[in-house]
Coordinates of C-alpha atoms in Angstrom, one line a residue:
M7 CA 118.8 118.4 100.3
G8 CA 115.6 116.6 100.5
R9 CA 114.6 113.6 98.5
L10 CA 112.1 115.6 96.4
D11 CA 114.4 118.5 95.6
F12 CA 114.6 117.3 92.0
L13 CA 110.9 117.7 91.7
Y14 CA 110.9 121.4 92.7
R15 CA 113.6 122.2 90.1
M16 CA 111.5 120.7 87.3
E17 CA 109.2 122.9 85.2
L18 CA 106.0 121.2 86.4
P19 CA 102.6 122.8 87.3
H20 CA 101.8 122.8 90.9
R21 CA 99.0 120.3 90.4
A22 CA 101.6 117.7 89.2
V23 CA 103.9 118.4 92.1
S24 CA 101.0 117.9 94.6
V25 CA 99.9 114.7 93.0
Y26 CA 103.5 113.3 92.8
I27 CA 104.0 114.0 96.5
Y28 CA 100.7 112.4 97.4
L29 CA 101.5 109.3 95.3
S30 CA 105.0 109.0 96.7
Y31 CA 103.7 109.0 100.3
R32 CA 101.1 106.4 99.4
A33 CA 103.5 104.1 97.5
N34 CA 104.9 100.9 98.8
K35 CA 108.6 100.0 98.9
D36 CA 108.4 99.2 95.1
G37 CA 107.1 102.6 94.3
E38 CA 103.6 101.3 93.5
C39 CA 100.2 102.5 94.7
W40 CA 96.6 102.4 93.4
P41 CA 94.4 105.1 94.8
A42 CA 91.3 105.9 92.7
I43 CA 91.2 109.3 91.0
P44 CA 88.2 110.4 93.0
T45 CA 90.2 109.6 96.2
I46 CA 93.2 111.6 95.1
A47 CA 91.0 114.5 94.1
A48 CA 89.1 114.5 97.4
E49 CA 92.2 114.2 99.6
L50 CA 94.0 116.9 97.7
K51 CA 90.9 119.1 97.3
L52 CA 91.3 119.2 93.5
S53 CA 88.8 118.3 90.8
Q54 CA 89.1 114.9 89.2
S55 CA 89.9 116.6 85.8
T56 CA 92.8 118.5 87.5
V57 CA 94.1 115.2 88.9
R58 CA 93.9 113.6 85.4
R59 CA 95.8 116.5 83.9
A60 CA 98.5 116.2 86.7
L61 CA 98.9 112.5 86.0
R62 CA 99.3 113.3 82.3
D63 CA 102.0 115.9 83.2
L64 CA 103.8 113.4 85.3
R65 CA 103.7 110.7 82.6
K66 CA 105.0 113.2 80.1
A67 CA 107.9 114.2 82.4
G68 CA 108.8 110.5 82.9
L69 CA 108.1 110.6 86.6
L70 CA 105.2 108.2 86.5
E71 CA 104.0 105.1 84.8
T72 CA 100.4 103.9 84.9
E73 CA 98.9 100.5 84.3
Q74 CA 95.2 99.7 84.0
R75 CA 94.1 97.0 86.5
Y76 CA 91.2 94.7 85.9
R77 CA 88.8 92.8 88.1
T78 CA 88.5 89.0 87.9
R79 CA 85.4 89.3 85.7
G80 CA 87.1 91.7 83.3
G81 CA 85.8 95.1 84.5
K82 CA 88.2 98.0 85.0
S83 CA 89.6 98.6 88.4
S84 CA 91.8 101.5 89.6
L85 CA 95.1 102.4 87.9
L86 CA 98.4 101.1 89.3
Y87 CA 100.8 104.0 89.6
K88 CA 104.5 103.4 89.5
I89 CA 106.7 106.2 90.7
Q90 CA 109.9 106.5 88.7

C-alpha cells in the first residue's frame, strides 16, 4: 500500500486529490508549504477558482489547514498550507 491510499478511498473530487498530492510533494518535513494559488493552478493546469474549490474540499475533509501569512508592512502574502 502506498502512503496516499487513504486519499483514493475518500469521497473527494479529482480536483481535491490533485491539489492534495501537489501540496504533499511541495511540503517540508513539517507538512507545510506556501505556493500561491496562481502557481498551483498553472502547474496543475487548473483554473484558480478550481484550485480554491479544491482547497475548500480539503479543509472540509480535515486534510488541510490554511493560515493567512502577512508581509512585514501588513499586506497579505500567500497562504501557509498545513497537510494533516
